[in-house]
CSV table of N, CA and C in Angstrom, one decimal:
chain,number,residue,atom,x,y,z
A,1,MET,N,-49.8,231.6,30.3
A,1,MET,CA,-49.8,231.6,28.9
A,1,MET,C,-50.8,230.7,28.3
A,2,LYS,N,-51.6,231.2,27.4
A,2,LYS,CA,-52.6,230.4,26.8
A,2,LYS,C,-52.0,229.5,25.7
A,3,THR,N,-52.6,228.4,25.5
A,3,THR,CA,-52.3,227.5,24.4
A,3,THR,C,-53.2,227.8,23.3
A,4,LYS,N,-52.6,227.9,22.1
A,4,LYS,CA,-53.4,228.1,20.9
A,4,LYS,C,-53.2,226.9,19.9
A,5,ILE,N,-54.2,226.3,19.5
A,5,ILE,CA,-54.2,225.2,18.6
A,5,ILE,C,-54.2,225.8,17.2
A,6,LEU,N,-53.2,225.4,16.4
A,6,LEU,CA,-53.2,225.8,15.0
A,6,LEU,C,-53.8,224.7,14.1
A,7,LYS,N,-54.6,225.1,13.2
A,7,LYS,CA,-55.1,224.1,12.2
A,7,LYS,C,-54.1,224.2,11.0
A,8,GLY,N,-53.2,223.2,11.0
A,8,GLY,CA,-52.1,223.1,10.0
A,8,GLY,C,-52.6,223.3,8.6
A,9,ASN,N,-53.6,222.6,8.1
A,9,ASN,CA,-54.0,222.7,6.8
A,9,ASN,C,-54.5,224.1,6.4
A,10,GLU,N,-55.3,224.7,7.3
A,10,GLU,CA,-55.8,226.0,7.1
A,10,GLU,C,-54.6,227.0,7.0
A,11,LEU,N,-53.7,226.9,7.9
A,11,LEU,CA,-52.5,227.8,7.9
A,11,LEU,C,-51.7,227.6,6.6
A,12,GLN,N,-51.5,226.4,6.2
A,12,GLN,CA,-50.7,226.1,5.0
A,12,GLN,C,-51.4,226.7,3.8
A,13,GLU,N,-52.7,226.6,3.7
A,13,GLU,CA,-53.4,227.1,2.5
A,13,GLU,C,-53.3,228.6,2.5
A,14,LYS,N,-53.3,229.3,3.6
A,14,LYS,CA,-53.2,230.8,3.7
A,14,LYS,C,-51.8,231.2,3.2
A,15,VAL,N,-50.8,230.5,3.7
A,15,VAL,CA,-49.4,230.8,3.3
A,15,VAL,C,-49.2,230.5,1.8
A,16,LEU,N,-49.7,229.4,1.3
A,16,LEU,CA,-49.5,229.0,-0.1
A,16,LEU,C,-50.3,230.0,-1.0
A,17,SER,N,-51.4,230.4,-0.6
A,17,SER,CA,-52.2,231.4,-1.4
A,17,SER,C,-51.4,232.7,-1.5
A,18,LYS,N,-50.9,233.1,-0.4
A,18,LYS,CA,-50.1,234.3,-0.4
A,18,LYS,C,-48.9,234.2,-1.3
A,19,VAL,N,-48.2,233.1,-1.3
A,19,VAL,CA,-47.0,232.9,-2.1
A,19,VAL,C,-47.4,232.9,-3.6
A,20,SER,N,-48.5,232.2,-3.9
A,20,SER,CA,-49.0,232.2,-5.3
A,20,SER,C,-49.4,233.6,-5.8
A,21,GLN,N,-50.0,234.4,-4.9
A,21,GLN,CA,-50.4,235.8,-5.3
A,21,GLN,C,-49.1,236.6,-5.6
A,22,GLU,N,-48.1,236.4,-4.7
A,22,GLU,CA,-46.8,237.1,-4.9
A,22,GLU,C,-46.2,236.7,-6.2
A,23,ILE,N,-46.2,235.5,-6.6
A,23,ILE,CA,-45.7,235.0,-7.9
A,23,ILE,C,-46.4,235.6,-9.0
A,24,MET,N,-47.7,235.7,-8.9
A,24,MET,CA,-48.5,236.4,-10.0
A,24,MET,C,-48.1,237.9,-10.1
A,25,THR,N,-47.9,238.5,-9.0
A,25,THR,CA,-47.5,239.9,-9.0
A,25,THR,C,-46.1,240.1,-9.7
A,26,LEU,N,-45.2,239.2,-9.4
A,26,LEU,CA,-43.9,239.2,-10.0
A,26,LEU,C,-44.0,239.0,-11.5
A,27,PHE,N,-44.9,238.1,-11.9
A,27,PHE,CA,-45.1,237.9,-13.4
A,27,PHE,C,-45.7,239.2,-14.0
A,28,ASP,N,-46.7,239.8,-13.4
A,28,ASP,CA,-47.3,241.0,-13.9
A,28,ASP,C,-46.2,242.1,-14.0
A,29,GLU,N,-45.3,242.2,-13.1
A,29,GLU,CA,-44.3,243.3,-13.1
A,29,GLU,C,-43.2,243.0,-14.0
A,30,TYR,N,-42.7,241.8,-14.1
A,30,TYR,CA,-41.5,241.5,-14.9
A,30,TYR,C,-41.8,240.6,-16.1
A,31,ASN,N,-43.0,240.2,-16.3
A,31,ASN,CA,-43.4,239.3,-17.4
A,31,ASN,C,-42.6,238.0,-17.4
A,32,GLN,N,-42.3,237.5,-16.2
A,32,GLN,CA,-41.5,236.3,-16.1
A,32,GLN,C,-41.8,235.7,-14.7
A,33,LYS,N,-42.1,234.4,-14.7
A,33,LYS,CA,-42.3,233.7,-13.5
A,33,LYS,C,-41.0,233.4,-12.9
A,34,PRO,N,-40.9,233.4,-11.5
A,34,PRO,CA,-39.6,233.0,-10.9
A,34,PRO,C,-39.3,231.5,-11.2
A,35,GLY,N,-38.0,231.3,-11.5
A,35,GLY,CA,-37.6,229.9,-11.8
A,35,GLY,C,-36.9,229.3,-10.6
A,36,ILE,N,-37.3,228.0,-10.4
A,36,ILE,CA,-36.7,227.3,-9.2
A,36,ILE,C,-36.2,225.9,-9.8
A,37,ALA,N,-35.0,225.6,-9.3
A,37,ALA,CA,-34.4,224.3,-9.8
A,37,ALA,C,-34.3,223.4,-8.5
A,38,PHE,N,-34.8,222.2,-8.7
A,38,PHE,CA,-34.6,221.2,-7.6
A,38,PHE,C,-33.6,220.2,-8.0
A,39,ILE,N,-32.6,219.9,-7.2
A,39,ILE,CA,-31.6,218.9,-7.4
A,39,ILE,C,-32.0,217.7,-6.4
A,40,GLY,N,-32.3,216.6,-7.0
A,40,GLY,CA,-32.6,215.4,-6.1
A,40,GLY,C,-31.9,214.2,-6.6
A,41,PHE,N,-32.0,213.1,-5.8
A,41,PHE,CA,-31.2,211.9,-6.1
A,41,PHE,C,-32.1,210.7,-6.0
A,42,LEU,N,-31.9,209.8,-7.0
A,42,LEU,CA,-32.6,208.5,-7.0
A,42,LEU,C,-32.0,207.6,-6.0
A,43,GLY,N,-32.7,206.8,-5.4
A,43,GLY,CA,-32.2,205.8,-4.5
A,43,GLY,C,-31.9,206.2,-3.1
A,44,VAL,N,-32.1,207.5,-2.7
A,44,VAL,CA,-31.9,207.9,-1.3
A,44,VAL,C,-33.3,207.7,-0.6
A,45,PRO,N,-33.2,207.6,0.7
A,45,PRO,CA,-34.4,207.4,1.5
A,45,PRO,C,-35.4,208.6,1.2
A,46,LEU,N,-36.6,208.2,1.0
A,46,LEU,CA,-37.7,209.2,0.7
A,46,LEU,C,-37.6,209.9,-0.6
A,47,GLY,N,-36.6,209.7,-1.4
A,47,GLY,CA,-36.4,210.4,-2.6
A,47,GLY,C,-37.6,210.3,-3.6
A,48,LYS,N,-38.2,209.1,-3.7
A,48,LYS,CA,-39.3,208.9,-4.6
A,48,LYS,C,-40.6,209.7,-4.1
A,49,TYR,N,-40.6,210.1,-2.9
A,49,TYR,CA,-41.8,210.9,-2.3
A,49,TYR,C,-41.4,212.4,-2.3
A,50,ASN,N,-40.2,212.7,-1.8
A,50,ASN,CA,-39.7,214.0,-1.6
A,50,ASN,C,-39.6,214.8,-2.8
A,51,ILE,N,-39.1,214.3,-3.9
A,51,ILE,CA,-38.9,215.0,-5.1
A,51,ILE,C,-40.2,215.4,-5.8
A,52,PRO,N,-41.1,214.5,-6.0
A,52,PRO,CA,-42.4,214.9,-6.6
A,52,PRO,C,-43.2,215.9,-5.7
A,53,LEU,N,-43.1,215.7,-4.4
A,53,LEU,CA,-43.8,216.6,-3.5
A,53,LEU,C,-43.4,218.1,-3.7
A,54,HIS,N,-42.1,218.3,-3.7
A,54,HIS,CA,-41.5,219.6,-3.9
A,54,HIS,C,-41.8,220.2,-5.3
A,55,VAL,N,-41.6,219.4,-6.3
A,55,VAL,CA,-41.8,219.8,-7.7
A,55,VAL,C,-43.2,220.2,-7.9
A,56,ASN,N,-44.2,219.3,-7.5
A,56,ASN,CA,-45.6,219.6,-7.8
A,56,ASN,C,-46.1,220.8,-7.0
A,57,MET,N,-45.6,221.0,-5.8
A,57,MET,CA,-46.0,222.2,-5.0
A,57,MET,C,-45.5,223.5,-5.7
A,58,ALA,N,-44.2,223.5,-6.2
A,58,ALA,CA,-43.7,224.6,-6.8
A,58,ALA,C,-44.5,224.9,-8.1
A,59,LYS,N,-44.9,223.9,-8.9
A,59,LYS,CA,-45.7,224.1,-10.1
A,59,LYS,C,-47.0,224.7,-9.7
A,60,ARG,N,-47.6,224.1,-8.7
A,60,ARG,CA,-48.9,224.6,-8.2
A,60,ARG,C,-48.9,226.1,-7.8
A,61,LEU,N,-47.8,226.5,-7.3
A,61,LEU,CA,-47.7,227.9,-6.8
A,61,LEU,C,-47.4,228.8,-8.0
A,62,GLY,N,-47.0,228.3,-9.1
A,62,GLY,CA,-46.8,229.1,-10.3
A,62,GLY,C,-45.3,229.3,-10.7
A,63,PHE,N,-44.4,228.7,-10.0
A,63,PHE,CA,-43.0,228.8,-10.4
A,63,PHE,C,-42.8,228.1,-11.8
A,64,ASN,N,-41.8,228.5,-12.5
A,64,ASN,CA,-41.2,227.8,-13.6
A,64,ASN,C,-40.2,226.8,-12.9
A,65,VAL,N,-40.4,225.5,-13.1
A,65,VAL,CA,-39.7,224.5,-12.4
A,65,VAL,C,-38.8,223.7,-13.3
A,66,LEU,N,-37.6,223.5,-12.8
A,66,LEU,CA,-36.6,222.6,-13.4
A,66,LEU,C,-36.2,221.6,-12.4
A,67,SER,N,-36.3,220.4,-12.8
A,67,SER,CA,-36.0,219.3,-11.8
A,67,SER,C,-34.9,218.5,-12.4
A,68,GLU,N,-33.8,218.4,-11.6
A,68,GLU,CA,-32.6,217.7,-12.0
A,68,GLU,C,-32.5,216.5,-11.1
A,69,ILE,N,-32.8,215.3,-11.5
A,69,ILE,CA,-32.8,214.1,-10.7
A,69,ILE,C,-31.5,213.3,-11.1
A,70,LYS,N,-30.7,213.1,-10.2
A,70,LYS,CA,-29.4,212.5,-10.5
A,70,LYS,C,-29.4,211.1,-9.9
A,71,PRO,N,-28.6,210.2,-10.5
A,71,PRO,CA,-28.5,208.8,-9.9
A,71,PRO,C,-27.7,208.9,-8.6
A,72,GLU,N,-27.9,207.9,-7.8
A,72,GLU,CA,-27.2,207.9,-6.5
A,72,GLU,C,-25.7,207.9,-6.6
A,73,GLN,N,-25.2,207.4,-7.7
A,73,GLN,CA,-23.7,207.4,-7.9
A,73,GLN,C,-23.1,208.6,-8.5
A,74,VAL,N,-23.9,209.7,-8.6
A,74,VAL,CA,-23.4,211.0,-9.2
A,74,VAL,C,-22.1,211.4,-8.4
A,75,THR,N,-21.2,211.9,-9.2
A,75,THR,CA,-19.9,212.4,-8.6
A,75,THR,C,-20.0,213.9,-8.2
A,76,GLU,N,-19.2,214.3,-7.3
A,76,GLU,CA,-19.2,215.7,-6.9
A,76,GLU,C,-18.8,216.6,-8.1
A,77,VAL,N,-17.9,216.2,-8.9
A,77,VAL,CA,-17.6,216.9,-10.1
A,77,VAL,C,-18.8,217.1,-11.0
A,78,GLU,N,-19.6,216.1,-11.2
A,78,GLU,CA,-20.8,216.2,-12.0
A,78,GLU,C,-21.8,217.1,-11.4
A,79,LEU,N,-21.9,217.1,-10.1
A,79,LEU,CA,-22.9,217.9,-9.4
A,79,LEU,C,-22.4,219.4,-9.4
A,80,PHE,N,-21.1,219.6,-9.3
A,80,PHE,CA,-20.6,221.0,-9.4
A,80,PHE,C,-20.8,221.6,-10.8
A,81,LYS,N,-20.7,220.8,-11.8
A,81,LYS,CA,-21.0,221.3,-13.2
A,81,LYS,C,-22.4,221.7,-13.3
A,82,LEU,N,-23.3,220.9,-12.8
A,82,LEU,CA,-24.7,221.2,-12.8
A,82,LEU,C,-25.0,222.5,-12.0
A,83,ILE,N,-24.5,222.6,-10.8
A,83,ILE,CA,-24.7,223.8,-10.0
A,83,ILE,C,-24.1,225.0,-10.7
A,84,ASP,N,-23.0,224.9,-11.3
A,84,ASP,CA,-22.4,226.0,-12.0
A,84,ASP,C,-23.3,226.5,-13.1
A,85,LYS,N,-23.8,225.5,-13.8
A,85,LYS,CA,-24.8,225.9,-14.9
A,85,LYS,C,-26.0,226.6,-14.4
A,86,LEU,N,-26.6,226.1,-13.3
A,86,LEU,CA,-27.8,226.7,-12.7
A,86,LEU,C,-27.4,228.1,-12.1
A,87,ASN,N,-26.3,228.2,-11.6
A,87,ASN,CA,-25.9,229.5,-11.0
A,87,ASN,C,-25.8,230.6,-12.1
A,88,LYS,N,-25.4,230.2,-13.3
A,88,LYS,CA,-25.3,231.1,-14.4
A,88,LYS,C,-26.6,231.4,-15.2
A,89,ASP,N,-27.6,230.5,-15.0
A,89,ASP,CA,-28.8,230.6,-15.7
A,89,ASP,C,-29.7,231.7,-15.1
A,90,SER,N,-29.9,232.8,-15.9
A,90,SER,CA,-30.7,233.9,-15.5
A,90,SER,C,-32.2,233.6,-15.3
A,91,ASP,N,-32.7,232.5,-15.8
A,91,ASP,CA,-34.1,232.1,-15.7
A,91,ASP,C,-34.3,231.3,-14.4
A,92,ILE,N,-33.2,230.9,-13.7
A,92,ILE,CA,-33.3,230.2,-12.4
A,92,ILE,C,-33.0,231.2,-11.3
A,93,HIS,N,-33.9,231.4,-10.4
A,93,HIS,CA,-33.8,232.4,-9.3
A,93,HIS,C,-33.5,231.7,-8.0
A,94,ALA,N,-33.8,230.4,-7.9
A,94,ALA,CA,-33.6,229.6,-6.7
A,94,ALA,C,-33.2,228.2,-7.0
A,95,ILE,N,-32.3,227.7,-6.1
A,95,ILE,CA,-31.8,226.3,-6.3
A,95,ILE,C,-32.0,225.6,-4.9
A,96,VAL,N,-32.7,224.5,-5.0
A,96,VAL,CA,-33.0,223.7,-3.8
A,96,VAL,C,-32.3,222.3,-3.9
A,97,LEU,N,-31.4,222.1,-3.0
A,97,LEU,CA,-30.7,220.8,-2.9
A,97,LEU,C,-31.6,219.9,-2.0
A,98,LEU,N,-32.3,218.9,-2.6
A,98,LEU,CA,-33.2,218.1,-1.8
A,98,LEU,C,-32.4,217.1,-0.9
A,99,GLN,N,-32.7,217.0,0.3
A,99,GLN,CA,-32.1,216.1,1.3
A,99,GLN,C,-32.9,214.9,1.5
A,100,PRO,N,-32.4,213.8,1.8
A,100,PRO,CA,-31.0,213.6,2.0
A,100,PRO,C,-30.2,213.4,0.7
A,101,ILE,N,-28.9,213.5,0.7
A,101,ILE,CA,-28.1,213.3,-0.5
A,101,ILE,C,-27.4,212.0,-0.3
A,102,PRO,N,-26.8,211.4,-1.4
A,102,PRO,CA,-26.1,210.2,-1.2
A,102,PRO,C,-24.9,210.3,-0.2
A,103,ALA,N,-24.7,209.2,0.5
A,103,ALA,CA,-23.7,209.2,1.6
A,103,ALA,C,-22.3,209.6,1.1
A,104,HIS,N,-21.9,209.3,-0.1
A,104,HIS,CA,-20.6,209.6,-0.5
A,104,HIS,C,-20.3,211.1,-0.9
A,105,LEU,N,-21.4,211.9,-0.8
A,105,LEU,CA,-21.2,213.3,-1.2
A,105,LEU,C,-21.2,214.2,0.1
A,106,ASN,N,-20.6,215.3,0.1
A,106,ASN,CA,-20.5,216.2,1.2
A,106,ASN,C,-21.5,217.4,1.0
A,107,SER,N,-22.5,217.4,1.8
A,107,SER,CA,-23.6,218.4,1.6
A,107,SER,C,-23.1,219.8,1.8
A,108,VAL,N,-22.1,220.0,2.7
A,108,VAL,CA,-21.6,221.4,2.9
A,108,VAL,C,-20.9,221.9,1.7
A,109,ARG,N,-20.0,221.0,1.1
A,109,ARG,CA,-19.3,221.5,-0.1
A,109,ARG,C,-20.3,221.8,-1.2
A,110,ILE,N,-21.3,220.9,-1.4
A,110,ILE,CA,-22.2,221.1,-2.5
A,110,ILE,C,-23.1,222.4,-2.2
A,111,THR,N,-23.6,222.6,-1.0
A,111,THR,CA,-24.4,223.7,-0.7
A,111,THR,C,-23.5,225.0,-0.9
A,112,ASN,N,-22.3,225.0,-0.5
A,112,ASN,CA,-21.4,226.1,-0.7
A,112,ASN,C,-21.2,226.5,-2.1
A,113,ARG,N,-21.3,225.5,-3.0
A,113,ARG,CA,-21.1,225.8,-4.4
A,113,ARG,C,-22.3,226.6,-5.0
A,114,ILE,N,-23.5,226.5,-4.4
A,114,ILE,CA,-24.6,227.2,-4.9
A,114,ILE,C,-24.5,228.7,-4.6
A,115,ASP,N,-24.8,229.5,-5.6
A,115,ASP,CA,-24.7,231.0,-5.5
A,115,ASP,C,-25.6,231.3,-4.3
A,116,PRO,N,-25.0,232.1,-3.3
A,116,PRO,CA,-25.8,232.4,-2.1
A,116,PRO,C,-27.1,233.2,-2.4
A,117,ASP,N,-27.1,233.9,-3.5
A,117,ASP,CA,-28.4,234.6,-3.9
A,117,ASP,C,-29.4,233.6,-4.4
A,118,LYS,N,-29.0,232.4,-4.7
A,118,LYS,CA,-30.0,231.4,-5.3
A,118,LYS,C,-30.3,230.3,-4.3
A,119,GLU,N,-29.5,230.2,-3.2
A,119,GLU,CA,-29.7,229.1,-2.2
A,119,GLU,C,-30.7,229.6,-1.3
A,120,VAL,N,-31.9,229.0,-1.3
A,120,VAL,CA,-33.1,229.5,-0.6
A,120,VAL,C,-33.4,228.8,0.7
A,121,GLU,N,-32.7,227.8,1.1
A,121,GLU,CA,-33.0,227.1,2.3
A,121,GLU,C,-32.2,227.6,3.5
A,122,GLY,N,-31.3,228.5,3.3
A,122,GLY,CA,-30.6,229.1,4.4
A,122,GLY,C,-29.5,228.3,5.0
A,123,PHE,N,-28.9,227.4,4.2
A,123,PHE,CA,-27.8,226.6,4.6
A,123,PHE,C,-26.4,227.1,4.2
A,124,HIS,N,-26.5,228.1,3.2
A,124,HIS,CA,-25.2,228.6,2.7
A,124,HIS,C,-24.7,229.6,3.8
A,125,PRO,N,-23.3,229.5,4.0
A,125,PRO,CA,-22.8,230.3,5.1
A,125,PRO,C,-22.9,231.8,4.9
A,126,GLN,N,-23.1,232.3,3.7
A,126,GLN,CA,-23.3,233.7,3.4
A,126,GLN,C,-24.7,234.1,3.5
């Protein structure tokens, strides 16, 4: 078996270019850009890097971006209210729960609250 060396940056640019083109096609067809919501948390490890990285990339690709940054002390009830609101929002087509989440929260319960049609990371059991 031959070893093939992939040039990560080149491959990344090809994939991102393709995604950006597909978003433009969706806009041309539906006159609406896909909406993506990121739920992140202040005070968690890598949060100050992880959140802007995802948000900026989604904007660069052409998504309509909503960023909901919650304090580390957010309650499950508050998070459920936010997720329920995003699930009902017809302008939001994808919801990303940025990891890690605060230790007092249960990531499985929170992920399961996201509409399976909007949960794009593949963690929802459906």
